[in-house]
Short mmCIF file of C-alpha atoms and ligand atoms in Angstrom, two decimals:
data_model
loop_
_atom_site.label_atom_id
_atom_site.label_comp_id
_atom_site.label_asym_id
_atom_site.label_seq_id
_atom_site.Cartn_x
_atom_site.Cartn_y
_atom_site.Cartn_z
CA UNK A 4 113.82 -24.85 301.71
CA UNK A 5 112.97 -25.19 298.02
CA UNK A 6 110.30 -24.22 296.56
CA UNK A 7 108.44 -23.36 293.18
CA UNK A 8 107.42 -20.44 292.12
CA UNK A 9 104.86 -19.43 289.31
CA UNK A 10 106.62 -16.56 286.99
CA UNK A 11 103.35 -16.73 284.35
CA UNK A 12 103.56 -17.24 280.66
CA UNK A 13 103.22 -20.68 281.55
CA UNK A 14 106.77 -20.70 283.27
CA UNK A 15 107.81 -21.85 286.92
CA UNK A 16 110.95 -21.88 288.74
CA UNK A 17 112.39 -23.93 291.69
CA UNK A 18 114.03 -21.83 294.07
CA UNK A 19 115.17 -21.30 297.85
CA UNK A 20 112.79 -19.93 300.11
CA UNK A 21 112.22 -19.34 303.98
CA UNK A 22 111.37 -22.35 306.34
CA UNK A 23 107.90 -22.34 307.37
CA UNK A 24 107.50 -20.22 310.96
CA UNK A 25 105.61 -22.75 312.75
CA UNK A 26 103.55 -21.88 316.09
CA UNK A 27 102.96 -24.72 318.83
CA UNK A 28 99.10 -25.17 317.72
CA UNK A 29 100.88 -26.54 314.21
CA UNK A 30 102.31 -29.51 312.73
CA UNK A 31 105.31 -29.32 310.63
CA UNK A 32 105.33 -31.68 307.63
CA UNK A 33 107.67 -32.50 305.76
CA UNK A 34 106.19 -32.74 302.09
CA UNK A 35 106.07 -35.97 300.30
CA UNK A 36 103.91 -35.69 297.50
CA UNK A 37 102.05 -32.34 296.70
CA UNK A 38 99.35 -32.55 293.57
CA UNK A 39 98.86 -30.23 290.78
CA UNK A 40 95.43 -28.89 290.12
CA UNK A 41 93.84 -27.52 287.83
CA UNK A 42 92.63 -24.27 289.12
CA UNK A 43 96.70 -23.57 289.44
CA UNK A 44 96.23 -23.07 285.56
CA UNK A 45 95.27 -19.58 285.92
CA UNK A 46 98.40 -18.70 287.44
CA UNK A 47 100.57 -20.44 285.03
CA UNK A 48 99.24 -18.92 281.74
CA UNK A 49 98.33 -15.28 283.48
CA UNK A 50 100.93 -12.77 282.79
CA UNK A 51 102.01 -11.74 286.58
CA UNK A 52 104.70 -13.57 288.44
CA UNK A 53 103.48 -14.90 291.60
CA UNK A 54 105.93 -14.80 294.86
CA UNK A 55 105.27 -19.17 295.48
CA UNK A 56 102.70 -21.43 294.17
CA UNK A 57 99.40 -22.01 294.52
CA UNK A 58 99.84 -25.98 295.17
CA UNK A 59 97.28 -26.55 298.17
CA UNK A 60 97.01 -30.98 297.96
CA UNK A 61 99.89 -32.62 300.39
CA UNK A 62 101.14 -35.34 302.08
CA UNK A 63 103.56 -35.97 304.05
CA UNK A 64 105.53 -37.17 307.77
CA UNK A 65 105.30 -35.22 310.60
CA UNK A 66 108.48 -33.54 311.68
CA UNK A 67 107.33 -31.76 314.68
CA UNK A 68 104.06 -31.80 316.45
CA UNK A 69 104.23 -28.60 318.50
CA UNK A 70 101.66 -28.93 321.15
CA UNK A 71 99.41 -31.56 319.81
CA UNK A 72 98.20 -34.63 321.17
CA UNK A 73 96.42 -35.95 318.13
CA UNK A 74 99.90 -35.90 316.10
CA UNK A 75 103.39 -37.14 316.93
CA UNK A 76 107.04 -37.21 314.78
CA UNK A 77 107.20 -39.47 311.93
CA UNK A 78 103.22 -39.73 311.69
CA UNK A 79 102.09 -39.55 308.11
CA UNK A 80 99.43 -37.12 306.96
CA UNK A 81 97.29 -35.09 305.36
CA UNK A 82 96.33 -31.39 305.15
CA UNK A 83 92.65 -30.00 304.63
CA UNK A 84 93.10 -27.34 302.09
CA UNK A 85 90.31 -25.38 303.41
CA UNK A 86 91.60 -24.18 306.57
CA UNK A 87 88.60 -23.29 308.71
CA UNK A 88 88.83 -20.85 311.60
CA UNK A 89 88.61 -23.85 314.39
CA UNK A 90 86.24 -21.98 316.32
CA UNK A 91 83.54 -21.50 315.05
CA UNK A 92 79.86 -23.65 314.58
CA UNK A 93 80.84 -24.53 311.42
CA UNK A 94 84.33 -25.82 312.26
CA UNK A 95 83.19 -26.92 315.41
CA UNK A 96 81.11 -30.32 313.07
CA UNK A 97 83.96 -30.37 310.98
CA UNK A 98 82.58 -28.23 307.96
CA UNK A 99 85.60 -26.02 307.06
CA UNK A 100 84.42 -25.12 303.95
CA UNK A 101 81.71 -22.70 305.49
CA UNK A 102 83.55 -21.37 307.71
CA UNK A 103 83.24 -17.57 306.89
CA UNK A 104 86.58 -16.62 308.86
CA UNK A 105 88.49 -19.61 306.96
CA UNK A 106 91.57 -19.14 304.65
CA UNK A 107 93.18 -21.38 302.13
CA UNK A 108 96.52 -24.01 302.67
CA UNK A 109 99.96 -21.77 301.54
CA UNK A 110 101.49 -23.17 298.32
CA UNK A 111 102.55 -26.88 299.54
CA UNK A 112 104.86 -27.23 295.94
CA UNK A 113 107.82 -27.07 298.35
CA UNK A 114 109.55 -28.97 300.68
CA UNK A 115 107.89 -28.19 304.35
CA UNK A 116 104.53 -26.97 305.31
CA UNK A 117 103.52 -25.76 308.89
CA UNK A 118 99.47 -26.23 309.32
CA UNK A 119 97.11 -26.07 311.99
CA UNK A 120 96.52 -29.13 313.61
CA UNK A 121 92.98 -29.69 313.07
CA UNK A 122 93.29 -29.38 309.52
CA UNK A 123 95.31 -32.34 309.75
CA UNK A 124 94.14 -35.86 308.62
CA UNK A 125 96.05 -38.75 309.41
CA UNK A 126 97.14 -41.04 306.36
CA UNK A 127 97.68 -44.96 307.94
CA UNK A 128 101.15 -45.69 306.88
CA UNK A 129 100.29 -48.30 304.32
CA UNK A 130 98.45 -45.80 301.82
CA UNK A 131 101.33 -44.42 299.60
CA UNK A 132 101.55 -40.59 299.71
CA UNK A 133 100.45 -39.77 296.16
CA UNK A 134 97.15 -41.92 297.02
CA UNK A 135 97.05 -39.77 300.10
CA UNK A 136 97.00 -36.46 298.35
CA UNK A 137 94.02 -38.00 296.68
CA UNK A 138 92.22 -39.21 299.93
CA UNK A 139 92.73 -35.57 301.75
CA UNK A 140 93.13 -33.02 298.65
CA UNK A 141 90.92 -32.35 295.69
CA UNK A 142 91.24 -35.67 294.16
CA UNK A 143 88.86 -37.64 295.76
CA UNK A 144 87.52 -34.96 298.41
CA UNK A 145 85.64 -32.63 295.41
CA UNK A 146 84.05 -36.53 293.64
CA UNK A 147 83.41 -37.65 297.26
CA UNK A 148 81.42 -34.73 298.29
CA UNK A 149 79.66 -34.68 295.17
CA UNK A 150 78.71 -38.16 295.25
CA UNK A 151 77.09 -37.37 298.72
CA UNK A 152 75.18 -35.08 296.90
CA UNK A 153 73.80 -36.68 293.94
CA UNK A 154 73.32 -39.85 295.83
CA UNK A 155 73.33 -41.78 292.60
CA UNK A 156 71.75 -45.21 292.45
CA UNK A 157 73.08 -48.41 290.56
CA UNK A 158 70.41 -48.18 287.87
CA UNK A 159 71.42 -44.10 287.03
CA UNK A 160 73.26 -42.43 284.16
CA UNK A 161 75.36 -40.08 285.27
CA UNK A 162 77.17 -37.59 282.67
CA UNK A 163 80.44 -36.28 283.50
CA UNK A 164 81.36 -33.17 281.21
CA UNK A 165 85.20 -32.66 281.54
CA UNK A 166 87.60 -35.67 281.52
CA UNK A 167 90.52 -33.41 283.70
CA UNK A 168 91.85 -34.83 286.98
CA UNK A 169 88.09 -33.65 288.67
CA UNK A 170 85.79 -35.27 285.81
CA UNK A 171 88.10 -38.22 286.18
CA UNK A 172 87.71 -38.47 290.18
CA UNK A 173 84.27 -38.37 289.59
CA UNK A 174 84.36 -41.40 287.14
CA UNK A 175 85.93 -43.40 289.32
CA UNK A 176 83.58 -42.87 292.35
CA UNK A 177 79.95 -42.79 289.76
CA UNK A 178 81.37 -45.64 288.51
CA UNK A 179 82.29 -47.64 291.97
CA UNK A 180 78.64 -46.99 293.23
CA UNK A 181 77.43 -48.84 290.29
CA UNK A 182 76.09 -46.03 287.77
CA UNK A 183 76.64 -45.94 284.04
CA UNK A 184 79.09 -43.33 283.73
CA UNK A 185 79.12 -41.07 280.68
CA UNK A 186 82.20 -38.26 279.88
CA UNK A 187 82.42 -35.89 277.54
CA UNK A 188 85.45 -34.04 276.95
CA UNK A 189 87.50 -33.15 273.23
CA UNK A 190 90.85 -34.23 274.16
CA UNK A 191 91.23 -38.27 273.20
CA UNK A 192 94.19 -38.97 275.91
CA UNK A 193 91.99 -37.76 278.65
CA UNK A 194 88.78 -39.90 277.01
CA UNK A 195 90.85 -42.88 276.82
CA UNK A 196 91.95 -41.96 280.75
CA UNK A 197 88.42 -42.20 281.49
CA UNK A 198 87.93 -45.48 280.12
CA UNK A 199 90.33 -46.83 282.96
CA UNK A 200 88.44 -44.98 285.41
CA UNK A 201 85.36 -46.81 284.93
CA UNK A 202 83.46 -44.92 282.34
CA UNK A 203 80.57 -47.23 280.29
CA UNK A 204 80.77 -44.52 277.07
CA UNK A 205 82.78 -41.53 276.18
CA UNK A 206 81.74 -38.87 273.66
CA UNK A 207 84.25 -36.67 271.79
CA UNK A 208 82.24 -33.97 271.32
CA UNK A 209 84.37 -32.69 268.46
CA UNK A 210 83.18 -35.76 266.97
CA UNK A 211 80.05 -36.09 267.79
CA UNK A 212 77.16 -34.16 269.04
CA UNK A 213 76.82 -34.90 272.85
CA UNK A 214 73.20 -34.45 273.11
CA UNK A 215 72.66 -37.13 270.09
CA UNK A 216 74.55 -39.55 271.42
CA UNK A 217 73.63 -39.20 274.82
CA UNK A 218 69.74 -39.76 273.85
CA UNK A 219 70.87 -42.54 272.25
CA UNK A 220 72.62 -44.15 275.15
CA UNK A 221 69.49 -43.82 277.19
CA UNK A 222 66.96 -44.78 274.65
CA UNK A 223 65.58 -40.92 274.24
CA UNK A 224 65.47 -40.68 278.53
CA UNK A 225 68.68 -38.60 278.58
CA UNK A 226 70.77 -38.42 282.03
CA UNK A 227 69.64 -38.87 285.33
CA UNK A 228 72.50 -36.39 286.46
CA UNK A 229 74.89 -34.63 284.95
CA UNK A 230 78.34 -33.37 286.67
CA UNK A 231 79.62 -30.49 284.98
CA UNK A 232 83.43 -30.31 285.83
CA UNK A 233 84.99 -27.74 283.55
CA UNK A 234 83.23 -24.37 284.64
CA UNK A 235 82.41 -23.08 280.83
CA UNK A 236 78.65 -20.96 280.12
CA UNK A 237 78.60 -23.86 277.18
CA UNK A 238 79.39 -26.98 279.02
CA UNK A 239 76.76 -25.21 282.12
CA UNK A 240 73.73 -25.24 279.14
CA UNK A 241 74.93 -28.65 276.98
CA UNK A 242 74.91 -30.48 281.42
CA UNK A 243 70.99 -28.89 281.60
CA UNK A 244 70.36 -30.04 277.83
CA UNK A 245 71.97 -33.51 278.84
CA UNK A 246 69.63 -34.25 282.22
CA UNK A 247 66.49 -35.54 281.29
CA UNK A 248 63.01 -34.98 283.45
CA UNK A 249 63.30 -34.77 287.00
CA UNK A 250 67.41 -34.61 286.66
CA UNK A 251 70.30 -32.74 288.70
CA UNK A 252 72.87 -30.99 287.32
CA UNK A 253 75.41 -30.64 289.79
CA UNK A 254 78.47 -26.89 289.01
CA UNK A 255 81.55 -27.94 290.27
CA UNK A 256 83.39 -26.01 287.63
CA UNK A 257 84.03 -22.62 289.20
CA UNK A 258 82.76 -19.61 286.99
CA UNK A 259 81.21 -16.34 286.18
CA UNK A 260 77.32 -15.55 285.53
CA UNK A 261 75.91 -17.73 283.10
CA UNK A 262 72.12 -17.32 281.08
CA UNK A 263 70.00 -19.81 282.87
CA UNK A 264 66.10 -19.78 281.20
CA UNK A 265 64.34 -20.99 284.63
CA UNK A 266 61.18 -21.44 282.40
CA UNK A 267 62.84 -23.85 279.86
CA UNK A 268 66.02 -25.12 281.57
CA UNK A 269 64.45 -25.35 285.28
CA UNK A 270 60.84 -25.32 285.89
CA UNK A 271 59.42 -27.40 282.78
CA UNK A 272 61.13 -30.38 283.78
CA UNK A 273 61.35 -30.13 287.64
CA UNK A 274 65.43 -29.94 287.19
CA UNK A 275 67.60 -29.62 290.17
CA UNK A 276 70.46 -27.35 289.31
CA UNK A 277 72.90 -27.42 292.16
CA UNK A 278 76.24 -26.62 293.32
CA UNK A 279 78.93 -28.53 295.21
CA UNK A 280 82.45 -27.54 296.38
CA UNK A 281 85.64 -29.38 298.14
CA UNK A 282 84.84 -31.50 300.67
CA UNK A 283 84.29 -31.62 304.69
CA UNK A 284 87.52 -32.68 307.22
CA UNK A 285 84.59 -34.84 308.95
CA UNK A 286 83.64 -36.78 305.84
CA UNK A 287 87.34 -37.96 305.61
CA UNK A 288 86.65 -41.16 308.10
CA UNK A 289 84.19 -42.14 305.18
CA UNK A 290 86.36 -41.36 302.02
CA UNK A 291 88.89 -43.59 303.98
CA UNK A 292 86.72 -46.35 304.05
CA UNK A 293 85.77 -46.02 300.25
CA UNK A 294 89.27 -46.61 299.47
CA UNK A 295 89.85 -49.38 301.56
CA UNK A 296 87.04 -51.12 299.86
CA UNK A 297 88.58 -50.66 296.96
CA UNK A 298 87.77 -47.66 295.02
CA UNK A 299 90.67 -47.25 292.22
CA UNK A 300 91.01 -43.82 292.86
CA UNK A 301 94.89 -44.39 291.86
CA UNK A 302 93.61 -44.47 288.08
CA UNK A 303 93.49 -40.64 287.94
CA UNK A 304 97.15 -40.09 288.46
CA UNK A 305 99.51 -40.27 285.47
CA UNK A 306 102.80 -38.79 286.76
CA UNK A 307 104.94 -38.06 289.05
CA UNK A 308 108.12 -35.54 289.14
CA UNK A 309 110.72 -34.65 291.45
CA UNK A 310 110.18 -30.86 292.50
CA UNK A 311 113.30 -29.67 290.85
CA UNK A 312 111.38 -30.74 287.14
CA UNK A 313 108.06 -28.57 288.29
CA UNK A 314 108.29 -26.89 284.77
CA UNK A 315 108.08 -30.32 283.18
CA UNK A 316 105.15 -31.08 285.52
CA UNK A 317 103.24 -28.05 285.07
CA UNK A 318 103.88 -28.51 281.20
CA UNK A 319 102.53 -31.71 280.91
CA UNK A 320 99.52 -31.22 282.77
CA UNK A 321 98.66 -27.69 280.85
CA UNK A 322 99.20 -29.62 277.36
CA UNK A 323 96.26 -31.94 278.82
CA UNK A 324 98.66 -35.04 278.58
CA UNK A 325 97.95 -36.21 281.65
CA UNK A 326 95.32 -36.93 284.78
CA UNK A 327 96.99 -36.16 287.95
CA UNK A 328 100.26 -35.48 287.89
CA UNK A 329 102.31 -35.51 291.74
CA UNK A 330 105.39 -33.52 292.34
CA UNK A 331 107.70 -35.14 294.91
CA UNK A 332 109.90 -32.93 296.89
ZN1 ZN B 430 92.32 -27.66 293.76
ZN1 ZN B 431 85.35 -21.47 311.57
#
């Protein structure tokens, strides 16, 4: 089957590799849609070839259900990217993501994927696949699990830091429950992107200074939560400068140690500084729901490609021209 391959340097290749070897307790897919995200970036502009791809969002029809009884040929679907052990307590409630024997979805840039059944999630067949790599990958799993988090309320402002496919995600949900939504990023496509996802203000904060304009926004309160969806030490501080008393900051962009002051950034102002990551295979039921009553989550994609242009793909979505971008096998 074909499949890409990351060579670094910010070059990828499409090339022939081995069907999937599937066992009877998988389903074998074959791939209809597969997103790019962003945390493939680190592959792409390292310096080592990889031997595939690290593309882990996918939809697609079943093309052989091995053993199961949940799944059957020609059934669409999903695949939980998080691939708990299925055994365990955690897994056992549907909470993958803390499983500590779990291991992550093989690159899905390709043209079949075997994975274990109960990482499965079935897509009904009137949601198009690219909305269904939304609905069971990062897309709307990390914004979904996040907004069970904050819990915003209508009357909040909630800052987004980072307009990428994440911040964007998030935009659209914040801004579906009601809350003014704020983003902050320096790149003016992804700004104007935001816009069409439901954000009240953006701030280029090349152009101006986000803290400034933020107090202005809420009349010297500041946020009631702040998202911070790149994973910078600066963007970290300016999300705790941007959260006013009694706010949240919630980390979804992964990173390294950062300074915190709890005196001054924590205790002062009773701030909640918390983290959040993916999303749970149970909560899926309720992210379906979301969408049916009518979350736009479609806003954050951009593009799509056949996967024989993956350079072209991965090109456009490293140059930050575009939200999600969806290679099609
Ligand atoms: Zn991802
Ligand atoms: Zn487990």
């Amino acid at each position: 089957m074909l499949g890409v391959q990351i060579l670094g340097n910010e070059k990828v290749t499409v090339k022939d590799y081995p069907e999937p070897v599937q066992n009877r307790a998988e389903i074998l897919i074959q791939i209809k849609a597969s997103g790019i995200c962003g945390s493939e970036m680190h592959g792409y502009r390292g310096h080592t070839s990889q031997s595939f791809n690290g593309g882990h969002e996918v939809a697609g029809v079943v093309i052989d259900a091995g053993n199961s009884t949940q799944f059957k040929v020609d059934d669409h679907v999903g695949v939980h990217a998080v691939w708990g052990c299925g055994d365990c307590r955690w897994c056992e409630v549907g909470k993958y993501t803390f499983c500590d024997h779990r291991s992550t979805c093989p690159g899905t840039h390709a043209e079949r994927i075997s994975a274990p059944e109960h990482t499965c999630l079935k897509l009904p067949e009137d949601i198009p696949f690219d909305i269904g790599v939304l609905l069971t990958g990062d897309g709307m799993g990390v914004p979904y699990h996040v907004s069970q988090r904050l819990n915003s309320r209508e009357e909040e402002v909630v800052c987004v830091i980072g307009a990428g496919p994440i911040g964007l995600g998030n935009t659209v949900i914040q801004s579906f429950l009601g809350v003014e939504v704020v983003v902050i990023d320096m790149n003016p496509y992804r700004l104007s992107l935001a816009k069409s996802c439901g954000a009240a203000h953006t701030i280029n904060s090349q152009e101006a200074d986000p803290l400034e304009a933020v107090l202005e926004i809420t009349q010297g309160m500041l946020a009631d939560k702040c998202i911070e969806a790149v994973g910078r030490p600066e963007t970290l501080k300016l999300a705790l400068k941007l959260v006013g008393k009694a706010g949240t900051v919630m980390a979804i962009g992964e990173q390294g140690d950062v300074p915190i002051s709890p005196s001054s950034d924590l205790i002062r102002r009773d701030i909640t500084l918390a983290g959040s990551w993916f999303y749970h295979y149970s909560e899926y039921p309720s992210m379906r729901d979301l969408y049916r009553r009518g979350l736009p989550i479609g806003q954050v994609i951009t593009d799509h490609f056949p996967l024989l242009e993956a350079q072209a793909a991965f090109s456009k979505f490293a140059n930050g021209q575009a939200g999600k971008v969806i290679l099609e096998p």
